[in-house]
């Protein structure tokens, strides 16, 4: 599906620019975006190194295991295939915690780490496992308690009550998470019926 | 009151983690600095590995946006948005959100600036920005970093999550602040 979406974005963009006689914007957008992709990756190196370093300390001191034991009932329900003491669990928990606190920059390194660990458990390495799909569902819908960036923008643009959107955001993200987890369970069992594997 | 609590929590969250984790590690007998460096080593490798996926996705989205194709797409689905009680102005944000975090933040900032943070559109744009995620970015980067090429049902799932977040935002803002 992602192949089709990627192709459709490119083809429709080039077609529209061509019809409107502005084909040169395609060249510029393509070059600029390619450069932007590399810039993002370079910028992320420092943050990645920092959080993966901190996470290693947390792991070796047993803090992550401690945290994992507390939320065990939830994670066992969500990730039945992943052993509860597997390192993937720690990274998943750290990623979700960072998302809940609105620390987007800290969430990505943990998310990438979680994917690497989940890949170790994956039987067919070029296809996403069920646990990976669940993780992505939670990650993209994640309950957010402090949408920090948007509060900052509201403060900057002179809002009388910058945090009034915190309640609505918690409601909307909680609804999103419940629906995503339900949809994941349904899609997972449908997939299992169709292909006979988890 | 709530604002000060929220902003204090945001201000302290990262310093708190940077303090508590190393200190706790030290007292549990971890060689904290050596252990930190070992973990940090993986950061570089991971960041470099995601470059091809970032470039691929950003180029397609950049072309789609700059060509004006996105504007047509927005016009095309505008009637659907009106149907669910969302003003057409927030549609570009809804479309951009799964594609690009920076792009969506730009649109949200522009909407909040143009209509005012305490307007209906300003509140809706704020909630939408905080409630949905850059699904395509997360998908390509996370899966790409470990070499996954077949996404199973993850795209469908991510879009379900995003659309739900969007609809829930429209619903709750209409309920609380609707005229």
Coordinates of C-alpha atoms in Angstrom, one line a residue:
Chain A
X1 CA 0.0 0.0 0.0
X2 CA 2.8 2.4 0.8
X3 CA 4.2 1.8 -2.7
X4 CA 1.0 3.0 -4.2
X5 CA 0.7 6.0 -2.0
X6 CA 4.3 7.0 -2.7
X7 CA 3.8 6.6 -6.4
X8 CA 0.5 8.5 -6.3
X9 CA 2.1 11.5 -4.5
X10 CA 4.8 11.7 -7.1
X11 CA 2.7 11.1 -10.2
X12 CA -0.1 13.5 -9.2
X13 CA 2.3 16.2 -8.1
X14 CA 4.3 16.0 -11.4
X15 CA 1.0 15.9 -13.4
X16 CA -0.5 18.9 -11.7
X17 CA 2.7 21.0 -12.0
X18 CA 3.0 20.0 -15.7
X19 CA -0.6 20.9 -16.5
X20 CA -0.3 24.3 -14.8
X21 CA 2.9 25.0 -16.6
X22 CA 5.0 25.1 -13.4
X23 CA 7.0 22.0 -13.9
X24 CA 10.1 23.6 -12.5
X25 CA 8.7 23.7 -9.0
X26 CA 8.9 19.8 -9.0
X27 CA 12.7 20.0 -9.6
X28 CA 13.1 22.5 -6.8
X29 CA 10.8 20.7 -4.3
X30 CA 12.5 17.3 -5.0
X31 CA 16.0 18.7 -4.5
X32 CA 15.1 20.7 -1.4
X33 CA 13.2 17.8 0.2
X34 CA 16.0 15.3 -0.4
X35 CA 18.4 17.7 1.3
X36 CA 15.9 18.2 4.2
X37 CA 15.8 14.4 4.7
X38 CA 19.5 14.3 5.2
X39 CA 19.4 17.4 7.5
X40 CA 16.7 15.8 9.7
X41 CA 18.8 12.6 10.0
X42 CA 22.0 14.6 11.0
X43 CA 20.0 16.7 13.5
X44 CA 18.6 13.6 15.1
X45 CA 22.1 12.0 15.7
X46 CA 22.8 13.9 18.9
X47 CA 19.4 13.4 20.4
X48 CA 19.5 9.7 19.5
X49 CA 22.9 9.2 21.1
X50 CA 21.8 11.1 24.2
X51 CA 18.6 9.1 24.8
X52 CA 20.0 5.7 23.8
X53 CA 22.9 6.4 26.2
X54 CA 20.5 7.3 29.1
X55 CA 18.3 4.3 28.3
X56 CA 21.3 2.0 28.5
X57 CA 22.0 3.3 32.0
X58 CA 18.4 2.9 33.0
X59 CA 18.5 -0.7 31.6
X60 CA 21.6 -1.7 33.4
X61 CA 20.4 -0.3 36.7
X62 CA 17.2 -2.3 36.5
X63 CA 14.9 0.8 36.3
X64 CA 13.3 -0.3 33.0
X65 CA 12.6 -3.8 34.3
X66 CA 11.0 -2.2 37.4
X67 CA 8.8 0.0 35.2
X68 CA 8.0 -2.9 32.9
X69 CA 6.8 -5.0 35.8
X70 CA 4.4 -2.3 36.9
X71 CA 2.7 -2.0 33.5
X72 CA 3.0 -5.7 32.8
X73 CA -0.8 -6.4 32.8
X74 CA -1.3 -3.8 30.0
X75 CA 1.7 -4.8 27.9
X76 CA 0.8 -8.5 28.2
X77 CA -2.6 -7.7 26.7
X78 CA -1.2 -5.6 23.9
X79 CA 1.9 -7.7 23.0
X80 CA 1.1 -11.4 23.7
X81 CA 3.9 -12.6 21.5
X82 CA 6.6 -10.6 23.1
X83 CA 8.3 -12.1 26.2
X84 CA 7.7 -9.7 29.1
X85 CA 11.4 -9.5 30.0
X86 CA 12.6 -8.9 26.4
X87 CA 14.5 -5.7 25.8
X88 CA 11.8 -4.6 23.3
X89 CA 9.4 -4.2 26.2
X90 CA 11.6 -1.6 27.9
X91 CA 12.0 0.5 24.7
X92 CA 8.3 0.3 24.0
X93 CA 7.5 1.6 27.5
X94 CA 10.1 4.4 27.3
X95 CA 8.7 5.4 23.9
X96 CA 5.1 5.5 25.1
X97 CA 6.1 7.4 28.3
X98 CA 7.9 10.0 26.2
X99 CA 4.8 10.4 23.9
X100 CA 2.5 10.8 26.9
X101 CA 4.7 13.6 28.3
X102 CA 4.8 15.2 24.8
X103 CA 8.5 14.7 24.5
X104 CA 8.5 14.0 20.8
X105 CA 12.2 14.3 20.4
X106 CA 12.9 11.7 23.1
X107 CA 10.2 9.4 21.8
X108 CA 11.8 8.7 18.4
X109 CA 15.1 7.1 19.6
X110 CA 13.1 4.8 21.9
X111 CA 10.7 4.0 19.0
X112 CA 13.6 3.1 16.7
X113 CA 15.2 1.0 19.4
X114 CA 11.9 -0.8 20.0
X115 CA 11.6 -1.6 16.3
X116 CA 15.2 -3.1 16.3
X117 CA 14.3 -5.3 19.3
X118 CA 11.0 -6.4 17.8
X119 CA 12.9 -7.3 14.6
X120 CA 15.0 -9.8 16.6
X121 CA 11.7 -11.6 17.4
X122 CA 10.4 -11.4 13.8
X123 CA 10.2 -14.7 11.9
X124 CA 10.0 -13.1 8.4
X125 CA 12.5 -10.1 8.6
X126 CA 11.1 -8.2 5.6
X127 CA 7.5 -8.2 6.8
X128 CA 6.1 -6.3 9.8
X129 CA 5.2 -8.6 12.7
X130 CA 1.9 -8.3 14.5
X131 CA 3.7 -6.8 17.5
X132 CA 5.2 -4.1 15.3
X133 CA 1.8 -3.2 13.9
X134 CA 0.4 -2.9 17.5
X135 CA 3.3 -0.8 18.5
X136 CA 2.8 1.6 15.6
X137 CA -0.9 1.8 16.3
X138 CA -0.3 2.9 19.9
X139 CA 2.6 5.1 18.8
X140 CA 0.6 7.1 16.3
X141 CA -2.5 7.4 18.4
X142 CA -0.8 7.7 21.8
X143 CA -2.5 9.4 24.7
X144 CA -0.9 12.8 25.2
X145 CA -1.1 14.6 28.5
X146 CA 1.0 17.6 27.6
X147 CA 0.9 18.7 24.0
X148 CA 3.9 20.9 24.8
X149 CA 4.7 22.3 21.3
X150 CA 1.2 23.5 20.6
X151 CA 0.8 25.0 24.0
X152 CA 4.0 27.0 23.3
X153 CA 2.5 28.2 20.0
X154 CA -0.7 29.2 21.7
X155 CA 1.3 31.1 24.4
X156 CA 3.3 32.8 21.7
X157 CA 0.2 33.9 19.8
X158 CA -1.3 35.5 22.9
X159 CA -4.0 33.0 23.9
X160 CA -6.1 34.0 27.0
X161 CA -6.1 30.3 28.0
X162 CA -3.3 28.4 26.3
X163 CA -3.9 25.1 28.1
X164 CA -7.7 24.8 27.5
X165 CA -6.9 22.4 24.7
X166 CA -5.3 19.9 27.1
X167 CA -8.6 18.3 28.1
X168 CA -9.8 18.0 24.5
X169 CA -6.4 16.6 23.4
X170 CA -6.6 14.0 26.2
X171 CA -10.1 13.1 25.1
X172 CA -9.2 12.9 21.4
X173 CA -6.0 10.9 21.9
X174 CA -7.7 8.5 24.3
X175 CA -10.5 7.9 21.8
X176 CA -7.9 7.4 19.1
X177 CA -5.9 4.9 21.2
X178 CA -9.0 2.8 22.1
X179 CA -10.1 2.7 18.5
X180 CA -6.6 1.9 17.3
X181 CA -6.1 -1.0 19.7
X182 CA -9.5 -2.4 18.9
X183 CA -8.8 -2.1 15.1
X184 CA -5.5 -3.8 15.7
X185 CA -7.0 -6.8 17.4
X186 CA -9.6 -7.1 14.6
X187 CA -7.1 -6.7 11.7
X188 CA -4.8 -9.2 13.5
X189 CA -7.4 -11.9 13.8
X190 CA -8.5 -11.3 10.2
X191 CA -4.9 -11.6 9.0
X192 CA -4.5 -14.8 11.0
X193 CA -7.6 -16.4 9.5
X194 CA -6.5 -15.4 6.0
X195 CA -2.8 -16.5 6.2
X196 CA -2.9 -18.9 9.1
X197 CA -0.2 -17.3 11.1
X198 CA 0.2 -14.5 13.7
Chain B
X1 CA -3.0 27.2 37.8
X2 CA -3.2 24.4 35.3
X3 CA -1.0 26.3 32.9
X4 CA 1.8 26.7 35.5
X5 CA 1.6 23.0 36.5
X6 CA 1.7 21.9 32.9
X7 CA 4.5 24.2 31.9
X8 CA 6.5 23.3 35.1
X9 CA 6.1 19.6 34.2
X10 CA 7.3 20.2 30.7
X11 CA 10.3 22.3 31.9
X12 CA 11.4 19.7 34.5
X13 CA 10.7 16.5 32.6
X14 CA 14.0 16.1 30.7
X15 CA 16.3 17.5 33.5
X16 CA 14.5 15.1 35.9
X17 CA 15.2 12.1 33.7
X18 CA 18.8 13.2 33.2
X19 CA 19.3 13.5 37.0
X20 CA 17.3 10.5 38.3
X21 CA 18.5 7.8 35.8
X22 CA 22.3 8.3 36.2
X23 CA 22.0 8.9 40.0
X24 CA 19.9 5.8 40.5
X25 CA 22.3 3.8 38.2
X26 CA 25.3 4.9 40.2
X27 CA 23.8 3.7 43.5
X28 CA 22.9 0.4 41.9
X29 CA 26.6 -0.1 40.9
X30 CA 26.4 0.7 37.2
X31 CA 29.5 2.3 35.6
X32 CA 27.3 5.1 34.5
X33 CA 29.5 6.9 32.1
X34 CA 30.8 3.8 30.3
X35 CA 27.3 2.5 30.1
X36 CA 26.0 5.8 28.6
X37 CA 28.7 5.8 25.9
X38 CA 28.0 2.2 25.0
X39 CA 24.3 3.0 24.5
X40 CA 25.0 6.3 22.7
X41 CA 27.1 4.6 20.1
X42 CA 24.0 3.1 18.5
X43 CA 22.6 6.6 17.9
X44 CA 24.8 7.4 14.9
X45 CA 24.2 4.2 13.1
X46 CA 20.4 4.4 13.5
X47 CA 20.3 8.0 12.3
X48 CA 22.3 7.2 9.2
X49 CA 20.2 4.1 8.4
X50 CA 17.0 6.1 8.2
X51 CA 18.3 8.6 5.6
X52 CA 17.1 6.8 2.5
X53 CA 13.6 6.4 3.9
X54 CA 13.4 10.0 5.0
X55 CA 14.6 11.2 1.6
X56 CA 12.1 9.0 -0.3
X57 CA 9.1 10.1 1.7
X58 CA 10.0 13.8 2.0
X59 CA 10.6 14.1 -1.8
X60 CA 7.2 12.6 -2.7
X61 CA 5.4 14.8 -0.2
X62 CA 7.4 17.9 -1.2
X63 CA 6.5 17.4 -4.8
X64 CA 2.9 16.7 -4.0
X65 CA 2.7 19.9 -1.9
X66 CA 4.7 22.3 -4.0
X67 CA 3.0 21.4 -7.3
X68 CA -0.4 22.4 -6.0
X69 CA -1.8 18.8 -6.1
X70 CA -2.4 19.0 -2.4
X71 CA -4.6 22.1 -2.8
X72 CA -6.7 20.3 -5.4
X73 CA -7.0 17.3 -3.1
X74 CA -8.1 19.5 -0.3
X75 CA -10.8 21.1 -2.5
X76 CA -12.0 17.7 -3.5
X77 CA -12.6 16.4 0.1
X78 CA -13.8 19.7 1.5
X79 CA -17.5 18.7 1.3
X80 CA -16.8 15.7 3.5
X81 CA -15.3 17.9 6.1
X82 CA -18.3 20.3 6.1
X83 CA -20.5 17.3 6.7
X84 CA -18.7 16.4 10.0
X85 CA -18.8 19.9 11.3
X86 CA -15.3 21.1 10.6
X87 CA -14.6 24.3 8.8
X88 CA -12.8 24.0 5.5
X89 CA -9.9 26.0 6.8
X90 CA -8.6 23.2 8.9
X91 CA -8.6 20.7 6.1
X92 CA -5.1 21.3 4.9
X93 CA -3.9 20.6 8.4
X94 CA -5.9 17.3 8.5
X95 CA -4.3 16.2 5.1
X96 CA -0.8 17.3 6.0
X97 CA -0.7 15.8 9.5
X98 CA 0.0 12.2 8.6
X99 CA 2.5 13.2 6.0
X100 CA 4.8 15.7 7.6
X101 CA 5.2 16.9 11.2
X102 CA 7.0 20.1 10.3
X103 CA 4.5 20.9 7.5
X104 CA 1.5 20.3 9.8
X105 CA 3.0 22.4 12.6
X106 CA 3.5 25.2 10.0
X107 CA -0.1 25.1 8.9
X108 CA -1.4 24.9 12.5
X109 CA 0.8 27.9 13.5
X110 CA -0.5 29.8 10.5
X111 CA -4.2 29.0 11.4
X112 CA -3.7 29.9 15.0
X113 CA -2.1 33.1 14.0
X114 CA -4.6 34.1 11.4
X115 CA -7.8 33.2 13.3
X116 CA -6.6 33.7 16.9
X117 CA -5.7 31.0 19.4
X118 CA -9.1 31.3 21.2
X119 CA -11.2 31.2 18.1
X120 CA -13.1 28.0 17.1
X121 CA -10.6 27.3 14.3
X122 CA -7.7 28.1 16.6
X123 CA -8.8 25.7 19.2
X124 CA -9.7 23.0 16.7
X125 CA -6.3 23.3 14.9
X126 CA -4.5 23.1 18.3
X127 CA -6.4 20.0 19.3
X128 CA -5.9 18.3 15.9
X129 CA -2.2 19.0 15.9
X130 CA -1.8 17.4 19.4
X131 CA -4.1 14.5 18.7
X132 CA -2.9 12.9 15.5
X133 CA 0.6 11.8 14.4
X134 CA 2.8 11.8 11.4
X135 CA 1.8 8.3 10.5
X136 CA 3.6 8.0 7.2
X137 CA 6.8 9.4 8.6
X138 CA 6.7 7.1 11.5
X139 CA 5.8 4.1 9.3
X140 CA 8.6 4.7 6.8
X141 CA 11.3 5.6 9.3
X142 CA 10.5 3.0 11.9
X143 CA 10.0 0.1 9.5
X144 CA 12.8 1.4 7.2
X145 CA 15.3 1.4 10.0
X146 CA 15.0 -2.4 10.4
X147 CA 14.6 -3.3 6.7
X148 CA 10.9 -4.1 6.7
X149 CA 9.4 -3.8 3.2
X150 CA 6.0 -5.4 3.6
X151 CA 3.8 -3.4 6.1
X152 CA 1.1 -5.9 6.6
X153 CA -2.0 -3.9 7.8
X154 CA 0.0 -1.1 9.5
X155 CA -0.9 1.6 6.9
X156 CA -4.6 0.9 7.4
X157 CA -4.2 0.9 11.2
X158 CA -2.2 4.1 11.3
X159 CA -4.8 5.9 9.1
X160 CA -7.7 4.6 11.3
X161 CA -5.9 6.0 14.3
X162 CA -5.4 9.4 12.6
X163 CA -8.9 9.7 11.3
X164 CA -10.3 8.8 14.8
X165 CA -8.1 11.4 16.4
X166 CA -9.3 13.9 13.9
X167 CA -13.0 13.1 14.3
X168 CA -12.7 13.0 18.1
X169 CA -11.1 16.5 18.0
X170 CA -13.9 17.9 15.8
X171 CA -16.5 16.3 18.1
X172 CA -15.1 17.5 21.4
X173 CA -14.3 21.1 20.2
X174 CA -17.9 21.3 18.8
X175 CA -19.2 20.0 22.1
X176 CA -17.2 22.4 24.3
X177 CA -16.9 25.5 22.2
X178 CA -19.4 25.1 19.4
X179 CA -21.9 27.9 18.8

